[in-house]
PDB file of C-alpha atoms and ligand atoms in Angstrom:
ATOM      1  CA  UNK A   1    -126.548  19.550  15.379  1.00 70.00           C
ATOM      2  CA  UNK A   2    -128.981  20.332  12.560  1.00 90.00           C
ATOM      3  CA  UNK A   3    -131.936  20.312  14.966  1.00 96.00           C
ATOM      4  CA  UNK A   4    -130.093  22.740  17.205  1.00 97.00           C
ATOM      5  CA  UNK A   5    -129.354  25.044  14.288  1.00 98.00           C
ATOM      6  CA  UNK A   6    -132.973  24.830  13.093  1.00 97.00           C
ATOM      7  CA  UNK A   7    -134.173  25.839  16.570  1.00 98.00           C
ATOM      8  CA  UNK A   8    -131.714  28.734  16.649  1.00 98.00           C
ATOM      9  CA  UNK A   9    -132.743  29.979  13.213  1.00 98.00           C
ATOM     10  CA  UNK A  10    -136.424  29.687  14.087  1.00 98.00           C
ATOM     11  CA  UNK A  11    -136.032  31.758  17.244  1.00 98.00           C
ATOM     12  CA  UNK A  12    -133.764  34.180  15.444  1.00 98.00           C
ATOM     13  CA  UNK A  13    -136.615  34.981  13.069  1.00 98.00           C
ATOM     14  CA  UNK A  14    -139.112  35.354  15.916  1.00 98.00           C
ATOM     15  CA  UNK A  15    -136.819  37.720  17.802  1.00 98.00           C
ATOM     16  CA  UNK A  16    -135.954  39.704  14.661  1.00 98.00           C
ATOM     17  CA  UNK A  17    -132.298  39.087  15.448  1.00 98.00           C
ATOM     18  CA  UNK A  18    -129.009  39.431  13.602  1.00 98.00           C
ATOM     19  CA  UNK A  19    -125.836  37.453  14.363  1.00 98.00           C
ATOM     20  CA  UNK A  20    -122.676  39.541  14.433  1.00 98.00           C
ATOM     21  CA  UNK A  21    -119.690  37.218  14.581  1.00 98.00           C
ATOM     22  CA  UNK A  22    -116.002  37.996  15.085  1.00 99.00           C
ATOM     23  CA  UNK A  23    -113.367  36.360  12.866  1.00 98.00           C
ATOM     24  CA  UNK A  24    -111.934  34.425  15.873  1.00 99.00           C
ATOM     25  CA  UNK A  25    -115.168  32.568  16.657  1.00 99.00           C
ATOM     26  CA  UNK A  26    -115.329  28.747  16.355  1.00 98.00           C
ATOM     27  CA  UNK A  27    -116.284  27.341  12.905  1.00 98.00           C
ATOM     28  CA  UNK A  28    -119.880  26.392  13.805  1.00 98.00           C
ATOM     29  CA  UNK A  29    -120.539  29.974  14.961  1.00 98.00           C
ATOM     30  CA  UNK A  30    -118.872  31.507  11.885  1.00 98.00           C
ATOM     31  CA  UNK A  31    -121.163  29.312   9.766  1.00 98.00           C
ATOM     32  CA  UNK A  32    -124.341  30.965  11.097  1.00 98.00           C
ATOM     33  CA  UNK A  33    -123.041  34.553  10.904  1.00 98.00           C
ATOM     34  CA  UNK A  34    -125.011  37.304   9.215  1.00 98.00           C
ATOM     35  CA  UNK A  35    -121.890  39.410   9.387  1.00 98.00           C
ATOM     36  CA  UNK A  36    -118.469  37.893   9.989  1.00 98.00           C
ATOM     37  CA  UNK A  37    -115.858  40.538  10.564  1.00 98.00           C
ATOM     38  CA  UNK A  38    -113.369  42.550  12.583  1.00 98.00           C
ATOM     39  CA  UNK A  39    -114.235  45.063  15.284  1.00 98.00           C
ATOM     40  CA  UNK A  40    -114.713  47.873  12.773  1.00 97.00           C
ATOM     41  CA  UNK A  41    -117.012  45.874  10.454  1.00 97.00           C
ATOM     42  CA  UNK A  42    -119.083  44.657  13.376  1.00 98.00           C
ATOM     43  CA  UNK A  43    -119.614  48.077  14.952  1.00 97.00           C
ATOM     44  CA  UNK A  44    -120.541  49.567  11.560  1.00 96.00           C
ATOM     45  CA  UNK A  45    -123.025  46.767  10.852  1.00 97.00           C
ATOM     46  CA  UNK A  46    -124.524  46.989  14.351  1.00 97.00           C
ATOM     47  CA  UNK A  47    -125.298  50.639  13.703  1.00 95.00           C
ATOM     48  CA  UNK A  48    -126.699  50.066  10.209  1.00 96.00           C
ATOM     49  CA  UNK A  49    -128.847  47.030  11.040  1.00 96.00           C
ATOM     50  CA  UNK A  50    -132.618  47.318  11.270  1.00 96.00           C
ATOM     51  CA  UNK A  51    -132.909  44.162  13.434  1.00 98.00           C
ATOM     52  CA  UNK A  52    -134.424  44.494  16.912  1.00 98.00           C
ATOM     53  CA  UNK A  53    -131.948  42.139  18.574  1.00 98.00           C
ATOM     54  CA  UNK A  54    -128.207  41.805  18.077  1.00 98.00           C
ATOM     55  CA  UNK A  55    -126.639  38.519  19.190  1.00 98.00           C
ATOM     56  CA  UNK A  56    -122.979  39.367  19.565  1.00 98.00           C
ATOM     57  CA  UNK A  57    -120.672  36.408  19.112  1.00 99.00           C
ATOM     58  CA  UNK A  58    -117.429  37.895  20.311  1.00 98.00           C
ATOM     59  CA  UNK A  59    -116.251  39.420  23.579  1.00 98.00           C
ATOM     60  CA  UNK A  60    -117.817  41.859  26.025  1.00 98.00           C
ATOM     61  CA  UNK A  61    -116.312  45.160  24.795  1.00 98.00           C
ATOM     62  CA  UNK A  62    -117.669  44.422  21.300  1.00 98.00           C
ATOM     63  CA  UNK A  63    -121.214  43.896  22.600  1.00 98.00           C
ATOM     64  CA  UNK A  64    -120.874  46.993  24.776  1.00 98.00           C
ATOM     65  CA  UNK A  65    -119.823  49.074  21.760  1.00 98.00           C
ATOM     66  CA  UNK A  66    -122.859  47.784  19.825  1.00 98.00           C
ATOM     67  CA  UNK A  67    -125.091  48.649  22.774  1.00 98.00           C
ATOM     68  CA  UNK A  68    -123.734  52.226  22.882  1.00 98.00           C
ATOM     69  CA  UNK A  69    -124.249  52.616  19.123  1.00 97.00           C
ATOM     70  CA  UNK A  70    -127.744  51.062  19.144  1.00 97.00           C
ATOM     71  CA  UNK A  71    -129.663  52.269  22.211  1.00 95.00           C
ATOM     72  CA  UNK A  72    -132.945  51.120  20.654  1.00 96.00           C
ATOM     73  CA  UNK A  73    -131.822  47.491  20.147  1.00 97.00           C
ATOM     74  CA  UNK A  74    -131.385  44.610  22.560  1.00 98.00           C
ATOM     75  CA  UNK A  75    -127.748  43.503  22.496  1.00 98.00           C
ATOM     76  CA  UNK A  76    -127.176  39.949  23.760  1.00 98.00           C
ATOM     77  CA  UNK A  77    -123.838  38.359  24.628  1.00 98.00           C
ATOM     78  CA  UNK A  78    -124.496  34.579  24.927  1.00 98.00           C
ATOM     79  CA  UNK A  79    -121.737  34.201  27.538  1.00 98.00           C
ATOM     80  CA  UNK A  80    -121.184  37.110  29.936  1.00 97.00           C
ATOM     81  CA  UNK A  81    -117.784  35.779  30.983  1.00 98.00           C
ATOM     82  CA  UNK A  82    -116.415  36.253  27.451  1.00 98.00           C
ATOM     83  CA  UNK A  83    -114.161  39.198  28.242  1.00 98.00           C
ATOM     84  CA  UNK A  84    -110.977  40.666  26.837  1.00 98.00           C
ATOM     85  CA  UNK A  85    -108.092  40.706  29.340  1.00 98.00           C
ATOM     86  CA  UNK A  86    -106.434  43.572  27.459  1.00 98.00           C
ATOM     87  CA  UNK A  87    -109.569  45.729  27.737  1.00 98.00           C
ATOM     88  CA  UNK A  88    -109.428  45.251  31.513  1.00 98.00           C
ATOM     89  CA  UNK A  89    -105.818  46.492  31.714  1.00 98.00           C
ATOM     90  CA  UNK A  90    -106.935  50.129  31.884  1.00 98.00           C
ATOM     91  CA  UNK A  91    -109.831  51.573  33.884  1.00 98.00           C
ATOM     92  CA  UNK A  92    -111.604  54.926  33.786  1.00 98.00           C
ATOM     93  CA  UNK A  93    -109.917  55.912  37.071  1.00 98.00           C
ATOM     94  CA  UNK A  94    -106.417  54.969  35.843  1.00 98.00           C
ATOM     95  CA  UNK A  95    -106.956  56.885  32.611  1.00 98.00           C
ATOM     96  CA  UNK A  96    -108.202  59.962  34.503  1.00 98.00           C
ATOM     97  CA  UNK A  97    -104.989  59.842  36.592  1.00 98.00           C
ATOM     98  CA  UNK A  98    -102.849  59.643  33.432  1.00 98.00           C
ATOM     99  CA  UNK A  99    -104.750  62.544  31.837  1.00 98.00           C
ATOM    100  CA  UNK A 100    -104.025  64.676  34.926  1.00 98.00           C
ATOM    101  CA  UNK A 101    -100.298  64.099  34.340  1.00 98.00           C
ATOM    102  CA  UNK A 102    -100.635  65.237  30.702  1.00 98.00           C
ATOM    103  CA  UNK A 103    -103.222  68.027  30.716  1.00 98.00           C
ATOM    104  CA  UNK A 104    -104.717  68.832  27.310  1.00 97.00           C
ATOM    105  CA  UNK A 105    -103.170  65.814  25.550  1.00 98.00           C
ATOM    106  CA  UNK A 106    -105.840  64.042  23.447  1.00 98.00           C
ATOM    107  CA  UNK A 107    -106.609  60.395  24.211  1.00 98.00           C
ATOM    108  CA  UNK A 108    -107.011  57.724  21.535  1.00 98.00           C
ATOM    109  CA  UNK A 109    -108.431  54.493  22.906  1.00 98.00           C
ATOM    110  CA  UNK A 110    -108.354  51.150  21.136  1.00 98.00           C
ATOM    111  CA  UNK A 111    -111.868  49.731  20.717  1.00 98.00           C
ATOM    112  CA  UNK A 112    -110.713  46.929  23.077  1.00 98.00           C
ATOM    113  CA  UNK A 113    -111.670  49.051  26.122  1.00 98.00           C
ATOM    114  CA  UNK A 114    -114.606  49.357  28.490  1.00 98.00           C
ATOM    115  CA  UNK A 115    -117.358  51.924  27.909  1.00 98.00           C
ATOM    116  CA  UNK A 116    -116.018  53.855  30.916  1.00 98.00           C
ATOM    117  CA  UNK A 117    -112.612  54.231  29.239  1.00 98.00           C
ATOM    118  CA  UNK A 118    -114.240  55.253  25.952  1.00 98.00           C
ATOM    119  CA  UNK A 119    -116.182  57.913  27.885  1.00 98.00           C
ATOM    120  CA  UNK A 120    -112.833  59.375  29.028  1.00 98.00           C
ATOM    121  CA  UNK A 121    -111.306  59.321  25.522  1.00 98.00           C
ATOM    122  CA  UNK A 122    -111.409  61.766  22.607  1.00 98.00           C
ATOM    123  CA  UNK A 123    -111.587  59.201  19.842  1.00 98.00           C
ATOM    124  CA  UNK A 124    -111.566  55.450  19.453  1.00 98.00           C
ATOM    125  CA  UNK A 125    -109.745  53.309  16.873  1.00 98.00           C
ATOM    126  CA  UNK A 126    -109.535  49.699  15.757  1.00 98.00           C
ATOM    127  CA  UNK A 127    -106.641  47.722  14.320  1.00 98.00           C
ATOM    128  CA  UNK A 128    -108.019  48.577  10.844  1.00 98.00           C
ATOM    129  CA  UNK A 129    -107.781  52.348  11.208  1.00 98.00           C
ATOM    130  CA  UNK A 130    -105.423  53.152  14.124  1.00 98.00           C
ATOM    131  CA  UNK A 131    -102.782  54.901  11.978  1.00 98.00           C
ATOM    132  CA  UNK A 132    -105.402  56.969  10.135  1.00 98.00           C
ATOM    133  CA  UNK A 133    -107.157  57.984  13.361  1.00 98.00           C
ATOM    134  CA  UNK A 134    -103.944  59.022  15.130  1.00 98.00           C
ATOM    135  CA  UNK A 135    -102.772  61.012  12.106  1.00 97.00           C
ATOM    136  CA  UNK A 136    -106.158  62.772  11.920  1.00 97.00           C
ATOM    137  CA  UNK A 137    -105.652  64.381  15.321  1.00 97.00           C
ATOM    138  CA  UNK A 138    -104.536  67.985  15.399  1.00 97.00           C
ATOM    139  CA  UNK A 139    -101.911  67.612  18.142  1.00 98.00           C
ATOM    140  CA  UNK A 140     -98.220  66.676  18.295  1.00 98.00           C
ATOM    141  CA  UNK A 141     -98.645  64.470  21.329  1.00 98.00           C
ATOM    142  CA  UNK A 142    -101.316  61.864  22.105  1.00 98.00           C
ATOM    143  CA  UNK A 143    -102.095  59.337  24.810  1.00 98.00           C
ATOM    144  CA  UNK A 144    -102.802  55.840  23.417  1.00 99.00           C
ATOM    145  CA  UNK A 145    -104.494  53.145  25.551  1.00 99.00           C
ATOM    146  CA  UNK A 146    -104.326  50.261  26.310  1.00 98.00           C
ATOM    147  CA  UNK A 147    -102.289  48.240  23.774  1.00 99.00           C
ATOM    148  CA  UNK A 148     -98.605  49.175  23.869  1.00 98.00           C
ATOM    149  CA  UNK A 149     -97.902  46.956  20.845  1.00 99.00           C
ATOM    150  CA  UNK A 150    -100.548  48.513  18.603  1.00 99.00           C
ATOM    151  CA  UNK A 151     -99.467  51.914  19.962  1.00 98.00           C
ATOM    152  CA  UNK A 152     -95.833  51.151  19.129  1.00 98.00           C
ATOM    153  CA  UNK A 153     -96.789  50.041  15.611  1.00 98.00           C
ATOM    154  CA  UNK A 154     -98.705  53.320  15.117  1.00 98.00           C
ATOM    155  CA  UNK A 155     -95.688  55.292  16.419  1.00 98.00           C
ATOM    156  CA  UNK A 156     -93.639  53.918  13.491  1.00 98.00           C
ATOM    157  CA  UNK A 157     -96.221  55.347  11.056  1.00 98.00           C
ATOM    158  CA  UNK A 158     -96.622  58.851  12.495  1.00 98.00           C
ATOM    159  CA  UNK A 159     -94.511  61.841  13.488  1.00 97.00           C
ATOM    160  CA  UNK A 160     -96.580  62.304  16.644  1.00 98.00           C
ATOM    161  CA  UNK A 161     -95.207  61.665  20.092  1.00 98.00           C
ATOM    162  CA  UNK A 162     -97.229  58.800  21.588  1.00 98.00           C
ATOM    163  CA  UNK A 163     -97.595  58.189  25.314  1.00 98.00           C
ATOM    164  CA  UNK A 164     -98.165  54.440  25.635  1.00 98.00           C
ATOM    165  CA  UNK A 165    -100.063  52.463  28.271  1.00 98.00           C
ATOM    166  CA  UNK A 166     -98.570  49.170  29.465  1.00 98.00           C
ATOM    167  CA  UNK A 167    -101.375  46.942  28.135  1.00 98.00           C
ATOM    168  CA  UNK A 168    -101.107  44.004  25.754  1.00 99.00           C
ATOM    169  CA  UNK A 169    -103.027  41.048  24.358  1.00 99.00           C
ATOM    170  CA  UNK A 170    -101.867  37.850  26.100  1.00 98.00           C
ATOM    171  CA  UNK A 171    -102.770  35.829  22.997  1.00 98.00           C
ATOM    172  CA  UNK A 172    -100.767  37.886  20.499  1.00 98.00           C
ATOM    173  CA  UNK A 173     -97.710  38.305  22.731  1.00 98.00           C
ATOM    174  CA  UNK A 174     -97.530  34.489  22.861  1.00 98.00           C
ATOM    175  CA  UNK A 175     -96.499  34.574  19.184  1.00 98.00           C
ATOM    176  CA  UNK A 176     -92.710  34.987  19.221  1.00 98.00           C
ATOM    177  CA  UNK A 177     -90.176  36.007  16.590  1.00 98.00           C
ATOM    178  CA  UNK A 178     -88.749  32.477  16.929  1.00 98.00           C
ATOM    179  CA  UNK A 179     -92.163  31.020  15.935  1.00 98.00           C
ATOM    180  CA  UNK A 180     -92.237  33.214  12.839  1.00 98.00           C
ATOM    181  CA  UNK A 181     -88.633  32.447  11.867  1.00 98.00           C
ATOM    182  CA  UNK A 182     -89.263  28.695  12.219  1.00 98.00           C
ATOM    183  CA  UNK A 183     -92.442  28.931  10.125  1.00 98.00           C
ATOM    184  CA  UNK A 184     -90.563  30.935   7.456  1.00 98.00           C
ATOM    185  CA  UNK A 185     -87.858  28.266   7.333  1.00 98.00           C
ATOM    186  CA  UNK A 186     -90.514  25.562   6.798  1.00 98.00           C
ATOM    187  CA  UNK A 187     -92.480  27.604   4.254  1.00 98.00           C
ATOM    188  CA  UNK A 188     -89.993  29.857   2.465  1.00 98.00           C
ATOM    189  CA  UNK A 189     -92.514  31.000  -0.175  1.00 98.00           C
ATOM    190  CA  UNK A 190     -95.179  32.042   2.313  1.00 98.00           C
ATOM    191  CA  UNK A 191     -96.054  35.668   2.985  1.00 98.00           C
ATOM    192  CA  UNK A 192     -96.288  36.608   6.662  1.00 98.00           C
ATOM    193  CA  UNK A 193     -99.527  38.400   7.594  1.00 99.00           C
ATOM    194  CA  UNK A 194     -99.668  39.604  11.195  1.00 99.00           C
ATOM    195  CA  UNK A 195    -101.991  41.549  13.470  1.00 99.00           C
ATOM    196  CA  UNK A 196    -100.677  44.808  14.998  1.00 99.00           C
ATOM    197  CA  UNK A 197    -101.283  43.438  18.524  1.00 99.00           C
ATOM    198  CA  UNK A 198     -98.160  41.307  17.964  1.00 99.00           C
ATOM    199  CA  UNK A 199     -94.895  42.412  19.573  1.00 98.00           C
ATOM    200  CA  UNK A 200     -92.562  44.723  17.565  1.00 98.00           C
ATOM    201  CA  UNK A 201     -90.062  41.923  16.756  1.00 98.00           C
ATOM    202  CA  UNK A 202     -92.883  39.870  15.181  1.00 98.00           C
ATOM    203  CA  UNK A 203     -94.233  42.938  13.348  1.00 98.00           C
ATOM    204  CA  UNK A 204     -90.737  43.537  11.920  1.00 98.00           C
ATOM    205  CA  UNK A 205     -90.721  40.031  10.417  1.00 98.00           C
ATOM    206  CA  UNK A 206     -94.158  40.385   8.789  1.00 98.00           C
ATOM    207  CA  UNK A 207     -94.813  41.309   5.156  1.00 98.00           C
ATOM    208  CA  UNK A 208     -98.163  42.913   5.995  1.00 98.00           C
ATOM    209  CA  UNK A 209     -99.705  44.213   9.221  1.00 98.00           C
ATOM    210  CA  UNK A 210    -103.479  44.060   9.050  1.00 98.00           C
ATOM    211  CA  UNK A 211    -106.706  43.814  11.048  1.00 98.00           C
ATOM    212  CA  UNK A 212    -108.394  40.400  11.020  1.00 98.00           C
ATOM    213  CA  UNK A 213    -110.693  41.349   8.128  1.00 98.00           C
ATOM    214  CA  UNK A 214    -107.688  42.990   6.467  1.00 98.00           C
ATOM    215  CA  UNK A 215    -105.859  39.643   6.632  1.00 98.00           C
ATOM    216  CA  UNK A 216    -108.858  37.884   5.009  1.00 98.00           C
ATOM    217  CA  UNK A 217    -109.168  40.503   2.256  1.00 98.00           C
ATOM    218  CA  UNK A 218    -105.432  40.489   1.518  1.00 98.00           C
ATOM    219  CA  UNK A 219    -105.215  36.683   1.378  1.00 98.00           C
ATOM    220  CA  UNK A 220    -108.079  36.617  -1.138  1.00 98.00           C
ATOM    221  CA  UNK A 221    -106.564  39.254  -3.429  1.00 98.00           C
ATOM    222  CA  UNK A 222    -102.941  38.126  -3.264  1.00 98.00           C
ATOM    223  CA  UNK A 223    -101.492  36.010  -6.068  1.00 97.00           C
ATOM    224  CA  UNK A 224     -99.447  34.197  -3.429  1.00 98.00           C
ATOM    225  CA  UNK A 225    -100.600  30.687  -2.514  1.00 98.00           C
ATOM    226  CA  UNK A 226     -99.067  30.333   0.958  1.00 98.00           C
ATOM    227  CA  UNK A 227     -99.376  32.452   4.077  1.00 99.00           C
ATOM    228  CA  UNK A 228     -98.047  32.384   7.630  1.00 99.00           C
ATOM    229  CA  UNK A 229    -100.722  33.862   9.886  1.00 99.00           C
ATOM    230  CA  UNK A 230     -99.647  35.857  12.955  1.00 99.00           C
ATOM    231  CA  UNK A 231    -102.890  36.159  14.857  1.00 99.00           C
ATOM    232  CA  UNK A 232    -105.493  34.104  16.760  1.00 98.00           C
ATOM    233  CA  UNK A 233    -106.123  30.644  15.287  1.00 98.00           C
ATOM    234  CA  UNK A 234    -109.905  31.017  14.766  1.00 98.00           C
ATOM    235  CA  UNK A 235    -109.282  33.070  11.627  1.00 98.00           C
ATOM    236  CA  UNK A 236    -107.694  30.092   9.839  1.00 98.00           C
ATOM    237  CA  UNK A 237    -111.129  28.475   9.346  1.00 98.00           C
ATOM    238  CA  UNK A 238    -112.439  31.506   7.427  1.00 98.00           C
ATOM    239  CA  UNK A 239    -109.208  31.822   5.431  1.00 99.00           C
ATOM    240  CA  UNK A 240    -109.339  28.165   4.307  1.00 98.00           C
ATOM    241  CA  UNK A 241    -113.057  28.303   3.534  1.00 98.00           C
ATOM    242  CA  UNK A 242    -112.695  31.411   1.373  1.00 98.00           C
ATOM    243  CA  UNK A 243    -109.466  30.254  -0.310  1.00 98.00           C
ATOM    244  CA  UNK A 244    -109.600  26.468  -0.790  1.00 98.00           C
ATOM    245  CA  UNK A 245    -106.676  26.596  -3.237  1.00 98.00           C
ATOM    246  CA  UNK A 246    -104.321  28.373  -0.796  1.00 98.00           C
ATOM    247  CA  UNK A 247    -102.413  27.210   2.309  1.00 98.00           C
ATOM    248  CA  UNK A 248    -102.423  28.930   5.682  1.00 99.00           C
ATOM    249  CA  UNK A 249     -99.910  28.131   8.421  1.00 98.00           C
ATOM    250  CA  UNK A 250    -100.405  29.513  11.935  1.00 98.00           C
ATOM    251  CA  UNK A 251     -97.263  31.292  13.214  1.00 98.00           C
ATOM    252  CA  UNK A 252     -98.006  29.703  16.597  1.00 98.00           C
ATOM    253  CA  UNK A 253    -100.440  26.915  17.495  1.00 97.00           C
ATOM    254  CA  UNK A 254    -100.752  28.427  20.974  1.00 96.00           C
ATOM    255  CA  UNK A 255    -102.390  31.676  19.842  1.00 98.00           C
ATOM    256  CA  UNK A 256    -105.875  30.792  21.071  1.00 98.00           C
ATOM    257  CA  UNK A 257    -108.192  33.356  22.685  1.00 98.00           C
ATOM    258  CA  UNK A 258    -110.118  31.235  25.194  1.00 98.00           C
ATOM    259  CA  UNK A 259    -112.607  34.056  25.703  1.00 98.00           C
ATOM    260  CA  UNK A 260    -113.618  33.983  22.044  1.00 98.00           C
ATOM    261  CA  UNK A 261    -114.279  30.238  22.372  1.00 98.00           C
ATOM    262  CA  UNK A 262    -116.747  30.676  25.240  1.00 98.00           C
ATOM    263  CA  UNK A 263    -119.603  31.265  22.783  1.00 98.00           C
ATOM    264  CA  UNK A 264    -121.317  28.012  21.776  1.00 98.00           C
ATOM    265  CA  UNK A 265    -124.382  27.141  19.689  1.00 98.00           C
ATOM    266  CA  UNK A 266    -126.224  26.017  22.838  1.00 98.00           C
ATOM    267  CA  UNK A 267    -125.519  29.349  24.527  1.00 98.00           C
ATOM    268  CA  UNK A 268    -126.810  31.199  21.459  1.00 98.00           C
ATOM    269  CA  UNK A 269    -130.053  29.201  21.678  1.00 98.00           C
ATOM    270  CA  UNK A 270    -130.427  29.940  25.403  1.00 98.00           C
ATOM    271  CA  UNK A 271    -129.649  33.608  24.761  1.00 98.00           C
ATOM    272  CA  UNK A 272    -132.501  33.823  22.264  1.00 98.00           C
ATOM    273  CA  UNK A 273    -134.888  31.771  24.427  1.00 98.00           C
ATOM    274  CA  UNK A 274    -134.422  33.879  27.542  1.00 98.00           C
ATOM    275  CA  UNK A 275    -133.233  37.134  25.914  1.00 98.00           C
ATOM    276  CA  UNK A 276    -130.003  36.981  27.917  1.00 98.00           C
ATOM    277  CA  UNK A 277    -127.449  38.287  28.634  1.00 98.00           C
ATOM    278  CA  UNK A 278    -128.431  41.852  27.833  1.00 98.00           C
ATOM    279  CA  UNK A 279    -125.444  44.150  27.595  1.00 98.00           C
ATOM    280  CA  UNK A 280    -126.331  47.682  28.596  1.00 98.00           C
ATOM    281  CA  UNK A 281    -124.337  50.794  29.434  1.00 98.00           C
ATOM    282  CA  UNK A 282    -125.389  53.440  31.950  1.00 98.00           C
ATOM    283  CA  UNK A 283    -126.811  56.451  30.157  1.00 97.00           C
ATOM    284  CA  UNK A 284    -124.324  58.971  31.574  1.00 97.00           C
ATOM    285  CA  UNK A 285    -121.384  56.829  30.366  1.00 98.00           C
ATOM    286  CA  UNK A 286    -123.003  55.895  27.067  1.00 98.00           C
ATOM    287  CA  UNK A 287    -123.688  59.566  26.236  1.00 97.00           C
ATOM    288  CA  UNK A 288    -120.000  60.394  26.647  1.00 97.00           C
ATOM    289  CA  UNK A 289    -118.674  57.239  24.959  1.00 98.00           C
ATOM    290  CA  UNK A 290    -120.809  57.473  21.817  1.00 98.00           C
ATOM    291  CA  UNK A 291    -118.987  60.587  20.604  1.00 97.00           C
ATOM    292  CA  UNK A 292    -115.630  58.835  20.615  1.00 96.00           C
ATOM    293  CA  UNK A 293    -116.970  55.848  18.613  1.00 98.00           C
ATOM    294  CA  UNK A 294    -119.006  57.961  16.185  1.00 97.00           C
ATOM    295  CA  UNK A 295    -115.989  60.171  15.415  1.00 97.00           C
ATOM    296  CA  UNK A 296    -114.041  57.041  14.482  1.00 98.00           C
ATOM    297  CA  UNK A 297    -116.829  55.678  12.267  1.00 97.00           C
ATOM    298  CA  UNK A 298    -117.095  59.003  10.391  1.00 96.00           C
ATOM    299  CA  UNK A 299    -113.354  59.036   9.752  1.00 95.00           C
ATOM    300  CA  UNK A 300    -113.335  55.400   8.578  1.00 87.00           C
ATOM    301  CA  UNK A 301    -115.839  55.692   5.724  1.00 71.00           C
TER     302      UNK A 301
HETATM  303  P1  13P B   1    -109.772  43.029  14.865  1.00 51.31           P
HETATM  304  O1  13P B   1    -110.552  44.295  15.021  1.00 51.31           O
HETATM  305  O2  13P B   1    -108.592  43.167  13.926  1.00 51.31           O
HETATM  306  O3  13P B   1    -110.649  41.896  14.486  1.00 51.31           O
HETATM  307  O4  13P B   1    -109.103  42.687  16.259  1.00 51.31           O
HETATM  308  C1  13P B   1    -109.871  42.443  17.401  1.00 51.31           C
HETATM  309  C2  13P B   1    -109.133  41.735  18.429  1.00 51.31           C
HETATM  310  O5  13P B   1    -109.567  41.560  19.543  1.00 51.31           O
HETATM  311  C3  13P B   1    -107.831  41.225  18.069  1.00 51.31           C
HETATM  312  O6  13P B   1    -107.303  40.533  19.122  1.00 51.31           O
HETATM  313 FE1  SF4 B   2    -108.711  40.451  23.701  1.00 51.31          FE
HETATM  314 FE2  SF4 B   2    -106.540  39.361  22.682  1.00 51.31          FE
HETATM  315 FE3  SF4 B   2    -108.779  37.921  22.811  1.00 51.31          FE
HETATM  316 FE4  SF4 B   2    -108.534  39.950  21.056  1.00 51.31          FE
HETATM  317  S1  SF4 B   2    -107.375  38.038  21.084  1.00 51.31           S
HETATM  318  S2  SF4 B   2    -110.284  39.538  22.387  1.00 51.31           S
HETATM  319  S3  SF4 B   2    -107.290  41.393  22.258  1.00 51.31           S
HETATM  320  S4  SF4 B   2    -107.583  38.737  24.549  1.00 51.31           S
END
């Protein structure tokens, strides 16, 4: 293992690369991160970095977003098949059809979308800033794609009328209210921290609704010693590492994003050796999509 990591770090230097790693990645990948974070952190850091190569340890839409933001860098995704099923639940064509039904209504897209969908949207958001972004829009009605659960959560925090798309994260909807109630019974002193991709009945049972980095920051600051975590299991490693004196209980052991686990150390080495797999976006799409991501980043400072 150490030889493998040495080889990776050696090549990383040669390629002038940075490792951007999502909070759901396996422990050994989190351990070599330059930046470990949520979708908002990672897109910000991609833009700010002076490295020539970005190795994105996450899923395809995240690498695509980095590629749009950094046209002068090589963005590598070590496993091209690491996708996000929710991002594939809406396409550019389907969104254009919806926009025709609601002429003039602004579109907010979750960052978990393809570049083509971002190119059709007015502004993008992440789980960390969705409420702020929606409330910043000067319109009474908005279209929100693709996550109906995040969209529903936002609708409880705004006066705006939100037209929802029927998309969802298969990993987060696998966490049920029953799971949370059982965990609360076992750990009555624990605070429940959940991601807004969870279903409304789970959100209603949570003490805090936060992005993945928001969950990590809250757990660190809180005086509480026990937490029930309503999101993907990969985050538990970071939470335990950063808070060795606290206990973290997954709401559901089945909340595993298999796509996030497709990145391995070997694949990172091969990515750096062969400079693969390069994630690029056609210029005509990238030009349109960058505005919607940049607007979000400006509003999230
Ligand atoms: P975060 O931006 O909160 O990390 O969420 C990304 C994601 O894909 C959650 O499923
Ligand atoms: Fe997509 Fe859900 Fe996996 Fe996040 S956890 S990358 S939303 S499938």
